[in-house]
Coordinates of N, CA and C in Angstrom, one line a residue:
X6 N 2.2 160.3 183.7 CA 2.7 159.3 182.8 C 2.7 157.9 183.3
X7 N 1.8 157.6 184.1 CA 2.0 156.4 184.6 C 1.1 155.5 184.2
X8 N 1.5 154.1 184.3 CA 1.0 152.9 183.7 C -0.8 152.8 183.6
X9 N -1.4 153.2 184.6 CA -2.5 153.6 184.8 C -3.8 154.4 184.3
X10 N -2.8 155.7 183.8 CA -3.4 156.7 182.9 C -3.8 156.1 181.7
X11 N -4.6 156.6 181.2 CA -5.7 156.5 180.3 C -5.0 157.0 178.7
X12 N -4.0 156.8 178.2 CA -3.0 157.5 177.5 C -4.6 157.7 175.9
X13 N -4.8 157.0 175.5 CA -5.9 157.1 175.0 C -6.8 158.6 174.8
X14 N -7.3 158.2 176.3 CA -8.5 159.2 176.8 C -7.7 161.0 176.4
X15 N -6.4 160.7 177.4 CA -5.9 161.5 177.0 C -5.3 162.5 176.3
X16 N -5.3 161.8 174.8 CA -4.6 162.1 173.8 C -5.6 162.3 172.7
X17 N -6.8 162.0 172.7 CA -8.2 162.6 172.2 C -8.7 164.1 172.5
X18 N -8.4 164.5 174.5 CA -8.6 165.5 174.5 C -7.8 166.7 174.1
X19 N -6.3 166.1 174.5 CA -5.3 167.3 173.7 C -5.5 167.4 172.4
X20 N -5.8 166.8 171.4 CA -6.2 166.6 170.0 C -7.6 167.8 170.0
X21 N -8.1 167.2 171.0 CA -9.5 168.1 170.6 C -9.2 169.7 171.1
X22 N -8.6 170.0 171.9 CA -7.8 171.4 172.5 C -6.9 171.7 171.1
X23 N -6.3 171.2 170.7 CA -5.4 171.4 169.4 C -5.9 171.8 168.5
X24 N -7.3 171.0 168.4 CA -8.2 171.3 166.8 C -9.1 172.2 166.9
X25 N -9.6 172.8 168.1 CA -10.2 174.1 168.6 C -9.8 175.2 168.3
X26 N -8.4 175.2 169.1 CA -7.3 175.9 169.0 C -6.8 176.9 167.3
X27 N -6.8 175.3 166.5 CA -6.2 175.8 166.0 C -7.0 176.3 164.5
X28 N -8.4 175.7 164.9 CA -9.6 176.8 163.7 C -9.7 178.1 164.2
X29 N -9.7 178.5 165.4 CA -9.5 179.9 166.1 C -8.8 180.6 165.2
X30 N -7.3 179.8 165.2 CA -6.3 180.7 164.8 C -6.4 181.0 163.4
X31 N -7.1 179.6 162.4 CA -7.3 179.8 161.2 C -8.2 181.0 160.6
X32 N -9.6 180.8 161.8 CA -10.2 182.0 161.5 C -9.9 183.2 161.2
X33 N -9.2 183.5 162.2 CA -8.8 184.9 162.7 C -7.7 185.4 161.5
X34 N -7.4 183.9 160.8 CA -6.0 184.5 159.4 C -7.3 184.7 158.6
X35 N -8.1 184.4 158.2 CA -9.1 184.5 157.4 C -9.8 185.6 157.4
X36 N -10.6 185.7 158.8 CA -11.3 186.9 158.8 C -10.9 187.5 160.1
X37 N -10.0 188.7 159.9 CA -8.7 189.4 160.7 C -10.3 190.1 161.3
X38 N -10.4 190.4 162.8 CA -10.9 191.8 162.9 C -10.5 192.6 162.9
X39 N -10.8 193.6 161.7 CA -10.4 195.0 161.3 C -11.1 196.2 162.2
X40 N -10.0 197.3 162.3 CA -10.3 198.1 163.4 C -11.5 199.5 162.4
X41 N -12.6 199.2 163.2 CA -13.5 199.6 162.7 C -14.3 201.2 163.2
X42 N -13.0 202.0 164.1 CA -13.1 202.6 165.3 C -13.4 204.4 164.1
X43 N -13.1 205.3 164.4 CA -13.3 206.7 164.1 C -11.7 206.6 163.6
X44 N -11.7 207.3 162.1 CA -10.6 207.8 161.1 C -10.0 209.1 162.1
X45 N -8.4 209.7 161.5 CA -7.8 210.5 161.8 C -6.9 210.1 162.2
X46 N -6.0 211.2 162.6 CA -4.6 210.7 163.2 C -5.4 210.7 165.3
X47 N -5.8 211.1 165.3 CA -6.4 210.9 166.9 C -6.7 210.1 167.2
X48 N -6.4 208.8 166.6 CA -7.6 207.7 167.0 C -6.5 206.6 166.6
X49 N -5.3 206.8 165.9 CA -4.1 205.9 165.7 C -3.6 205.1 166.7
X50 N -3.5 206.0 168.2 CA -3.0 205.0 168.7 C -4.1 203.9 169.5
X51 N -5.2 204.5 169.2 CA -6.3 203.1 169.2 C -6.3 201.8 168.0
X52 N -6.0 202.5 166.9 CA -5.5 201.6 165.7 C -4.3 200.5 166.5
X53 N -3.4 201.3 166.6 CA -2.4 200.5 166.9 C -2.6 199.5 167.9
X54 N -3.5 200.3 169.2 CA -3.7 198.9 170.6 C -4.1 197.8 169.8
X55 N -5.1 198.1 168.5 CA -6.2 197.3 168.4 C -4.9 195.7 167.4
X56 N -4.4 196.5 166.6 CA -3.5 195.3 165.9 C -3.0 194.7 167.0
X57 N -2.1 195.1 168.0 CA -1.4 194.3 169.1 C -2.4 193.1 170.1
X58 N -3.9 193.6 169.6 CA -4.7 192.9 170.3 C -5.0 191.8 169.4
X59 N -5.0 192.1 168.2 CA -5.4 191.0 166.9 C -4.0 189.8 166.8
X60 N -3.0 190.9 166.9 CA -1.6 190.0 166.9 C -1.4 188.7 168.0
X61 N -1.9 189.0 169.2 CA -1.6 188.5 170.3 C -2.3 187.5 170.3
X62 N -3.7 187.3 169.4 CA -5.1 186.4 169.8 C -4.0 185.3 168.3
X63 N -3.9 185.8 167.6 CA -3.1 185.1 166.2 C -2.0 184.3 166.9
X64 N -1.2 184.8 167.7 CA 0.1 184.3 168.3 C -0.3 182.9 169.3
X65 N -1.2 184.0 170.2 CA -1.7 183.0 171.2 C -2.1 181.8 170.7
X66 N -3.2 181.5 170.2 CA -4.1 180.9 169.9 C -2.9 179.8 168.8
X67 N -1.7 179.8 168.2 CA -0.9 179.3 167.6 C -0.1 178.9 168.3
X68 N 0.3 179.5 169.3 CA 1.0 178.9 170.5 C 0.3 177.9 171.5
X69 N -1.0 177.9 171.4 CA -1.8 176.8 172.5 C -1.8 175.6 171.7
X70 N -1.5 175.9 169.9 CA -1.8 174.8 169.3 C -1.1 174.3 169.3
X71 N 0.2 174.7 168.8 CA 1.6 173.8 169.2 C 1.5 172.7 170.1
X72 N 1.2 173.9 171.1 CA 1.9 172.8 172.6 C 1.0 171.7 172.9
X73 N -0.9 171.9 172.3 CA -1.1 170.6 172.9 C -1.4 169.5 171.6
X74 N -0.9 170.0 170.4 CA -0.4 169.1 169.4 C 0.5 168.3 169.6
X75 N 1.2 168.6 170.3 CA 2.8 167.8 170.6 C 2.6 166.9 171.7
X76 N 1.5 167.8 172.8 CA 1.5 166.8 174.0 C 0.2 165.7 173.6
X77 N -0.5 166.1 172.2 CA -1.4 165.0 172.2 C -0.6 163.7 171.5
X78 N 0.5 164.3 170.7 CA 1.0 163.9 169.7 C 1.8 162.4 170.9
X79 N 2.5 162.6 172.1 CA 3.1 161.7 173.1 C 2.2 160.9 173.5
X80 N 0.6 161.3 174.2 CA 0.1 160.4 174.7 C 0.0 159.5 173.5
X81 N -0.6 160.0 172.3 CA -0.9 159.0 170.9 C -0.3 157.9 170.3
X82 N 1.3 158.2 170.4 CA 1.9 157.2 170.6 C 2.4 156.3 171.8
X83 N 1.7 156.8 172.6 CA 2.0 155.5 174.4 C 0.7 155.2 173.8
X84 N -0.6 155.5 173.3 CA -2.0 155.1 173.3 C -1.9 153.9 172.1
X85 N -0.8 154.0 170.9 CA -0.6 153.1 169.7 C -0.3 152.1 169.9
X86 N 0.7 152.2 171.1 CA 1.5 151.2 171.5 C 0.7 150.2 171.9
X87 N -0.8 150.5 172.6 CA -1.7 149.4 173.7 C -2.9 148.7 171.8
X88 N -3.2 147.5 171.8 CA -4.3 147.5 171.0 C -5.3 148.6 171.2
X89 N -6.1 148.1 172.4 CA -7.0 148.6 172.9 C -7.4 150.1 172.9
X90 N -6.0 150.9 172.6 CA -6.7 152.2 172.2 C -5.5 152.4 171.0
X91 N -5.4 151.6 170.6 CA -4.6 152.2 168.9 C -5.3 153.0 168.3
X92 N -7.0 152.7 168.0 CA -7.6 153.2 167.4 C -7.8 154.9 168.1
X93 N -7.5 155.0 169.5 CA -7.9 156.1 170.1 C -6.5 157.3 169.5
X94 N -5.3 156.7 169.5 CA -4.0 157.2 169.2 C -4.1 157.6 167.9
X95 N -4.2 156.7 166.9 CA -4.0 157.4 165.5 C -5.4 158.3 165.0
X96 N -6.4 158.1 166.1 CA -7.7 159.4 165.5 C -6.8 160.7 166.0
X97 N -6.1 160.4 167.1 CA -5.8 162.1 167.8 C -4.5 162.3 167.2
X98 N -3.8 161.8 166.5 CA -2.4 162.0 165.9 C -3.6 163.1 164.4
X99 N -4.6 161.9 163.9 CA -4.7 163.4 162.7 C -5.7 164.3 163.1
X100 N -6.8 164.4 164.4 CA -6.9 166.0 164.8 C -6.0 166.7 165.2
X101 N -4.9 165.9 165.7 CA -3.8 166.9 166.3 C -3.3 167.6 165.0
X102 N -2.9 166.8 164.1 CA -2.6 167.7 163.3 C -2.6 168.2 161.6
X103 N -4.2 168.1 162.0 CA -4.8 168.3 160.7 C -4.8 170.1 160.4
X104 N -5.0 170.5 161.4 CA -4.6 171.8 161.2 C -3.1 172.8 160.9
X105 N -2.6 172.0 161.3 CA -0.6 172.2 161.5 C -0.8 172.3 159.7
X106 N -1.7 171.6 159.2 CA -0.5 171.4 157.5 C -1.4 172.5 156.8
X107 N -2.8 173.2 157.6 CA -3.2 173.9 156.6 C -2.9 175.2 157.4
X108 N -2.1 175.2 158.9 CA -1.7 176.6 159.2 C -0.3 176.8 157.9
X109 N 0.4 175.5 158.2 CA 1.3 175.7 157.3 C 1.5 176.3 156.4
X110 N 0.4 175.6 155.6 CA -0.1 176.1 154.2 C -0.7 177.7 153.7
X111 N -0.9 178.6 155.7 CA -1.4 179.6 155.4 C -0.1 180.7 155.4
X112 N 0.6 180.3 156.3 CA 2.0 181.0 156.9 C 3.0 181.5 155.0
X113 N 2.7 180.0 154.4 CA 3.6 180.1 153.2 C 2.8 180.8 152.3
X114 N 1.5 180.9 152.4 CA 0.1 181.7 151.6 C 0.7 183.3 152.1
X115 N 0.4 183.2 153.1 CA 0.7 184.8 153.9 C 2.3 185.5 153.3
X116 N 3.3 184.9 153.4 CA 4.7 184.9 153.3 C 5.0 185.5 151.6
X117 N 4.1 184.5 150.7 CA 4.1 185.0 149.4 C 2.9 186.2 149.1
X118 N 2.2 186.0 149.7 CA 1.5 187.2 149.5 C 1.9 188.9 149.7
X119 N 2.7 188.5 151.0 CA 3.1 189.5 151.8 C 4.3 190.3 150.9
X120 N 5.2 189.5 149.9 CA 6.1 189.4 149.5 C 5.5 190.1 147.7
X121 N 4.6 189.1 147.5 CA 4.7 190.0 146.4 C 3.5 191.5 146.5
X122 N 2.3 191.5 147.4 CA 2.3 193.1 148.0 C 2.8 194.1 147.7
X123 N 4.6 193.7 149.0 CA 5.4 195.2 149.1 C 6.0 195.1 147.3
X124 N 6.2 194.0 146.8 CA 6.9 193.8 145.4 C 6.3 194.8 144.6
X125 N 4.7 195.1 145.0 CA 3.9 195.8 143.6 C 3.4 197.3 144.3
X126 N 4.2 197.2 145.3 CA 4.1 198.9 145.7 C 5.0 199.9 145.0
X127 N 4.8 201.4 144.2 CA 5.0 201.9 143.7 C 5.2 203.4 144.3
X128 N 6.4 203.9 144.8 CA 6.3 205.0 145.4 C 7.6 206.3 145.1
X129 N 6.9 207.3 144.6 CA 7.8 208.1 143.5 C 7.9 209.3 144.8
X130 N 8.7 210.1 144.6 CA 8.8 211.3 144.6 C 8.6 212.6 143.9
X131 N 7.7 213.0 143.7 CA 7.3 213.7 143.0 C 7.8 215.4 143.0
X132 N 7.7 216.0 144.2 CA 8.4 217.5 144.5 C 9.2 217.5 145.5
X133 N 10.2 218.4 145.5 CA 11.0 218.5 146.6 C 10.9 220.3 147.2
X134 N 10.4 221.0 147.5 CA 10.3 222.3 147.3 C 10.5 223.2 148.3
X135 N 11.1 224.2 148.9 CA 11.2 225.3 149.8 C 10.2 225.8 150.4
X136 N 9.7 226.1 151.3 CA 8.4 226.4 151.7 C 8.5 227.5 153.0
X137 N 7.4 227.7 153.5 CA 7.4 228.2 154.7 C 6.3 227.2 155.9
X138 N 6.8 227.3 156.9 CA 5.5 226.7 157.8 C 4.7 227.1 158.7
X139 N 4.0 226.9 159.4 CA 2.7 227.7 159.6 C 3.0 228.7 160.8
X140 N 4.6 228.7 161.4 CA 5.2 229.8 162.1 C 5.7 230.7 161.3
X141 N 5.8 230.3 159.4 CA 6.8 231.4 158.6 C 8.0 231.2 158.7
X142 N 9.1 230.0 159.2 CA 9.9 229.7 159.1 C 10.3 228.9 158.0
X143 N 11.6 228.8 157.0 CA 11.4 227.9 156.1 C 11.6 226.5 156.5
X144 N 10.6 225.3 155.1 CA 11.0 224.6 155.4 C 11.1 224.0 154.2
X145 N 11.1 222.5 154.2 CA 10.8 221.6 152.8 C 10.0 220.8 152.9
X146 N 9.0 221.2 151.5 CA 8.1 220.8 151.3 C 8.6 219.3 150.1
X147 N 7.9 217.9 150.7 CA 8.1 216.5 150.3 C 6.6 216.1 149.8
X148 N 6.5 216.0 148.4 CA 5.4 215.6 147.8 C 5.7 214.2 147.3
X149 N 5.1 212.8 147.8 CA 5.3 211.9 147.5 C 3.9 211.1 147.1
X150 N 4.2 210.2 146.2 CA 2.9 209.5 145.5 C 2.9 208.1 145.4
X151 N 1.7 207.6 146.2 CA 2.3 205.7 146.0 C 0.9 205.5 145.3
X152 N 1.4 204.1 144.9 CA 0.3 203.6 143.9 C 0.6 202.1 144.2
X153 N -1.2 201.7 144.7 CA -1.2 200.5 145.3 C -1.4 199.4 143.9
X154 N -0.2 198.6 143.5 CA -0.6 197.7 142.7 C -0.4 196.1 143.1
X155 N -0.8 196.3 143.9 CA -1.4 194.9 144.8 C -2.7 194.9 144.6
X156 N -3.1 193.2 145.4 CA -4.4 192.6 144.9 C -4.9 193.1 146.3
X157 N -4.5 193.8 147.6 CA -5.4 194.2 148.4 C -5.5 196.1 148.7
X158 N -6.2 196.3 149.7 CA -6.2 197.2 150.1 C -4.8 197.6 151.1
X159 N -4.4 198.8 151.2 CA -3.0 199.2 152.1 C -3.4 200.6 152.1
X160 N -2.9 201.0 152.7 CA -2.4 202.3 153.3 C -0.9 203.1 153.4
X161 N -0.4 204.6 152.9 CA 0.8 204.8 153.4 C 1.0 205.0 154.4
X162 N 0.5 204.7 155.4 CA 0.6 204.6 156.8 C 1.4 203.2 157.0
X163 N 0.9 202.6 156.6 CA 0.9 201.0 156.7 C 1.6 200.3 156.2
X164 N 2.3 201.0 155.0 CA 3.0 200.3 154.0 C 4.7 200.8 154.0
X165 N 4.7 202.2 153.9 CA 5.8 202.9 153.7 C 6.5 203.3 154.9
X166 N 7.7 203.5 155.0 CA 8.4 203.5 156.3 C 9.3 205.0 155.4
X167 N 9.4 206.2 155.9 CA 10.2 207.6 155.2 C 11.2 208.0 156.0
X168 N 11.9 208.6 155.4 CA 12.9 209.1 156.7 C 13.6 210.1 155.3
X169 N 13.4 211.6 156.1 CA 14.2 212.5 155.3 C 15.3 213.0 156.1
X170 N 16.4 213.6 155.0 CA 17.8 213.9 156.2 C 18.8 215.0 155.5
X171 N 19.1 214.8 156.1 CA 20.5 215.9 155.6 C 21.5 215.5 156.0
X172 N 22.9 215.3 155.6 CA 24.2 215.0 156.1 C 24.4 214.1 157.5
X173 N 23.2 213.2 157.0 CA 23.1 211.9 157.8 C 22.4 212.0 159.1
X174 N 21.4 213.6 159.4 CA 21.2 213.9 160.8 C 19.4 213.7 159.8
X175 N 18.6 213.2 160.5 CA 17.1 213.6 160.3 C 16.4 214.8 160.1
X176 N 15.6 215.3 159.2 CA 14.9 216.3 159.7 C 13.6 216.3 160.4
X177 N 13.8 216.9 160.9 CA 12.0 217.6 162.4 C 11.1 217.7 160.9
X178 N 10.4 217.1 161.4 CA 8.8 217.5 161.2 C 8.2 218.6 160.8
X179 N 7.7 219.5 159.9 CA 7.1 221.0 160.4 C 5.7 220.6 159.6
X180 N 5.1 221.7 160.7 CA 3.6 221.8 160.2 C 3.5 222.6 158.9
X181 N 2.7 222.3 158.0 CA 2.6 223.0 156.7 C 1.0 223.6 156.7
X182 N 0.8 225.0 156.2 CA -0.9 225.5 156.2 C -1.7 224.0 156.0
X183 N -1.0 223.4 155.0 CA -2.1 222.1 154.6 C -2.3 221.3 155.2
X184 N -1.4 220.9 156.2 CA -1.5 220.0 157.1 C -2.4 219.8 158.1
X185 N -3.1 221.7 158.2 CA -4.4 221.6 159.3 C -5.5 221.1 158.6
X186 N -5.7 220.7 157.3 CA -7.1 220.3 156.8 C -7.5 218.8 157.9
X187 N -8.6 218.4 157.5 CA -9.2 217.3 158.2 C -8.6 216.1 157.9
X188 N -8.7 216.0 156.8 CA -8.2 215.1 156.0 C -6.4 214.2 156.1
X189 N -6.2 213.0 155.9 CA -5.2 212.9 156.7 C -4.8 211.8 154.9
X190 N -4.0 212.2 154.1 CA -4.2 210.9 153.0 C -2.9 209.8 153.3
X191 N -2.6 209.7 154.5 CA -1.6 209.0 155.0 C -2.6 207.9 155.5
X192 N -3.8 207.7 156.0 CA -4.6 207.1 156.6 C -5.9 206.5 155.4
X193 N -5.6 207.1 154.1 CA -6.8 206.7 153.3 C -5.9 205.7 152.7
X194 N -7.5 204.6 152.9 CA -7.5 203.2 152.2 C -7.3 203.2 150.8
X195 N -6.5 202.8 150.6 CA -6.4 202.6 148.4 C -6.9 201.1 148.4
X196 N -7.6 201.3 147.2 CA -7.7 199.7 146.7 C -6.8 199.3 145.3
X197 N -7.2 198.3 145.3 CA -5.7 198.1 143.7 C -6.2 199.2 143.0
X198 N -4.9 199.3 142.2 CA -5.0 200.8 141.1 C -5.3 201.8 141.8
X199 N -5.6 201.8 142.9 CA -5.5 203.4 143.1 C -4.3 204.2 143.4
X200 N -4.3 205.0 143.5 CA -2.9 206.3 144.2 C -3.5 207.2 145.0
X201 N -2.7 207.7 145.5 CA -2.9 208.9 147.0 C -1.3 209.7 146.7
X202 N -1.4 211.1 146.9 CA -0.1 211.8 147.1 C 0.0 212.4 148.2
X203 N 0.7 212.5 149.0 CA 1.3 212.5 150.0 C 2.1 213.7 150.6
X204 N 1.9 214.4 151.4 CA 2.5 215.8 151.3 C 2.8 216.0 152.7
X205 N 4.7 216.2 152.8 CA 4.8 216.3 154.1 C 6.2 217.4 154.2
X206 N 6.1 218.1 155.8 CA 6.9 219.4 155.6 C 7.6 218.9 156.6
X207 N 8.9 219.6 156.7 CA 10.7 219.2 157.5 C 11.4 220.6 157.4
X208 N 11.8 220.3 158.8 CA 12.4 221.8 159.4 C 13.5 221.7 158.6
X209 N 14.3 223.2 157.6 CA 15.5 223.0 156.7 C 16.5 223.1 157.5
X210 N 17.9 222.3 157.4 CA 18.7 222.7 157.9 C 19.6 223.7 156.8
X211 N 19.8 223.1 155.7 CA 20.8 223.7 154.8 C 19.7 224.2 153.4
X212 N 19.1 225.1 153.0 CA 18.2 225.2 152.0 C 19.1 225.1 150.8
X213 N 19.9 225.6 150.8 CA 20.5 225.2 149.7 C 21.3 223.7 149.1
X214 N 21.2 223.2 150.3 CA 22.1 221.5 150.0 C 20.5 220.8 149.6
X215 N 21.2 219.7 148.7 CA 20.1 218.4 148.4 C 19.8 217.8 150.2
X216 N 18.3 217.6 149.9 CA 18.2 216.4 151.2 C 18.4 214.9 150.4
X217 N 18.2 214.1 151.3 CA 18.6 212.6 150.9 C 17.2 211.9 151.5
X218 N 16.1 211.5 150.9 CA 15.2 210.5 150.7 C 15.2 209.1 150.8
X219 N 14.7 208.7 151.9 CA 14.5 207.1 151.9 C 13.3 206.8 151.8
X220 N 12.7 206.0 150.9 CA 11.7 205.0 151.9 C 11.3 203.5 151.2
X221 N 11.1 203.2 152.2 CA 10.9 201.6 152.3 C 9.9 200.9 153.1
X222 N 10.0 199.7 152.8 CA 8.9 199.1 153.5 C 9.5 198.8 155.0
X223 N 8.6 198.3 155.9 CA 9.1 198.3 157.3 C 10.1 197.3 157.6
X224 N 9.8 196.3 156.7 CA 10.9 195.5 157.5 C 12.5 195.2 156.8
X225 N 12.0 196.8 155.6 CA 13.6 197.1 154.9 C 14.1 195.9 153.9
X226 N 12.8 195.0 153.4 CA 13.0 194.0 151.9 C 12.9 194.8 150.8
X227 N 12.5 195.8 150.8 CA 11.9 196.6 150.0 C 12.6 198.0 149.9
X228 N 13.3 198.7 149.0 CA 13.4 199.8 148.6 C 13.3 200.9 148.2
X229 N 12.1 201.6 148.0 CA 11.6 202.4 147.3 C 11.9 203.3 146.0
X230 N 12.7 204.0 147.6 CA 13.2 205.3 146.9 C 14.7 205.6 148.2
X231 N 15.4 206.0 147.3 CA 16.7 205.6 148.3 C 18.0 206.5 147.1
X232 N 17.5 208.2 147.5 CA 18.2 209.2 146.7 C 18.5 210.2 147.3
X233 N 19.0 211.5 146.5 CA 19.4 212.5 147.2 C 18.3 213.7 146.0
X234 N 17.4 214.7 146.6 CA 17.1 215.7 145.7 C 17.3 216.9 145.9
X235 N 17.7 217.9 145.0 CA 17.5 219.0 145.1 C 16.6 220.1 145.6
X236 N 16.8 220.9 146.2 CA 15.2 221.6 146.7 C 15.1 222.7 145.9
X237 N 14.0 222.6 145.6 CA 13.0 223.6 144.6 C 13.1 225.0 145.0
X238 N 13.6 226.2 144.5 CA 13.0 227.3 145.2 C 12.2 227.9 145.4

């Protein structure tokens, strides 16, 4: 910061670091890379590295822009201050932050989109039923049905957050005959208007007591289904 420095010179290149920076990040809101790896549940927790890798390049890449927006944004005004590079200060004040009003603009894009999405997701309960599972123990069988009426593609994997219970304790998981098919429809892509049903089995505790049904979206804006049913005999 001293009298010497080039406040100017300076504040062009954090501007140009900023505007790099921050088409990167715009990109990447635009065109996300989607994990394009082998379907199944075997391959999920490669799904999942792969979002934390997309998240991080989104975060990153929004975090470098910040910081040298702001630091372009100081030299710009020590650079305004001199004639001689006014002209250099107010070019890097709007690369600095020509991008900031259209991340802006994407964050509040994203926010309402995201919003009305979980708003138009549709997710019923359809059976509740007594079963056996693939040891012959009983269980309950949970037939559930969502219907994407959003303008993109989603997934019940992706979208719906479940939790079944009994007298406030969870129920275990059980394998059901059906469950060994290949097929996984927890993992199939819907597009608008479509539906997928959903079929999952839970160790009984009480066969005769109702279980209690939740589900919702992940970050719990959203309600689904939030009841108690009967089990089918």
């Amino acid at each position: 910061m001293s009298k010497k420095r080039n406040f100017g010179k300076l504040a062009v290149v954090f501007s140009i670091i900023a505007l790099v920076s921050g088409l990167i990040h715009i990109f990447c809101e635009f065109f996300p890379f989607e994990y394009q790896g082998e379907g199944g549940i075997d391959y999920l927790g490669q799904a999942i590295l792969w979002v934390f890798f997309v998240k991080a390049l989104l975060y990153g890449t929004l975090i470098i822009y910040i910081v040298f927006a702001i630091l372009a944004t100081v030299f710009a005004v020590k650079a305004i201050k001199a004639k001689d590079t006014r002209k250099k200060g107010f070019v890097s004040l709007a690369l600095a932050w020509i991008c900031g009003l259209v991340v802006a603009g994407l964050i509040t894009a994203n926010f309402v989109i995201d919003y009305n999405s979980k708003k138009n997701i549709d997710v019923e309960v359809t059976e509740v039923a007594l079963t056996t599972d693939c040891d012959g123990r009983e269980a309950v069988r949970v037939e559930i049905e969502l219907y994407n009426g959003t303008n993109t593609t989603i997934s019940y994997l992706s979208s719906v957050y479940d939790e079944v219970s009994q007298y406030g304790k969870e129920l275990t998981h059980a394998v059901l005959p059906e469950d060994l098919d290949d097929d996984d429809p927890e993992l199939e892509s819907l597009k608008p208007g479509e539906s997928v049903t959903i079929v999952k089995g839970y160790e009984v505790r009480y066969p005769d007591e109702p279980v209690y049904i939740l589900c919702r979206s992940f970050d719990g804006k959203f309600v689904y289904v939030d009841e108690e049913f009967d089990i089918e005999k």
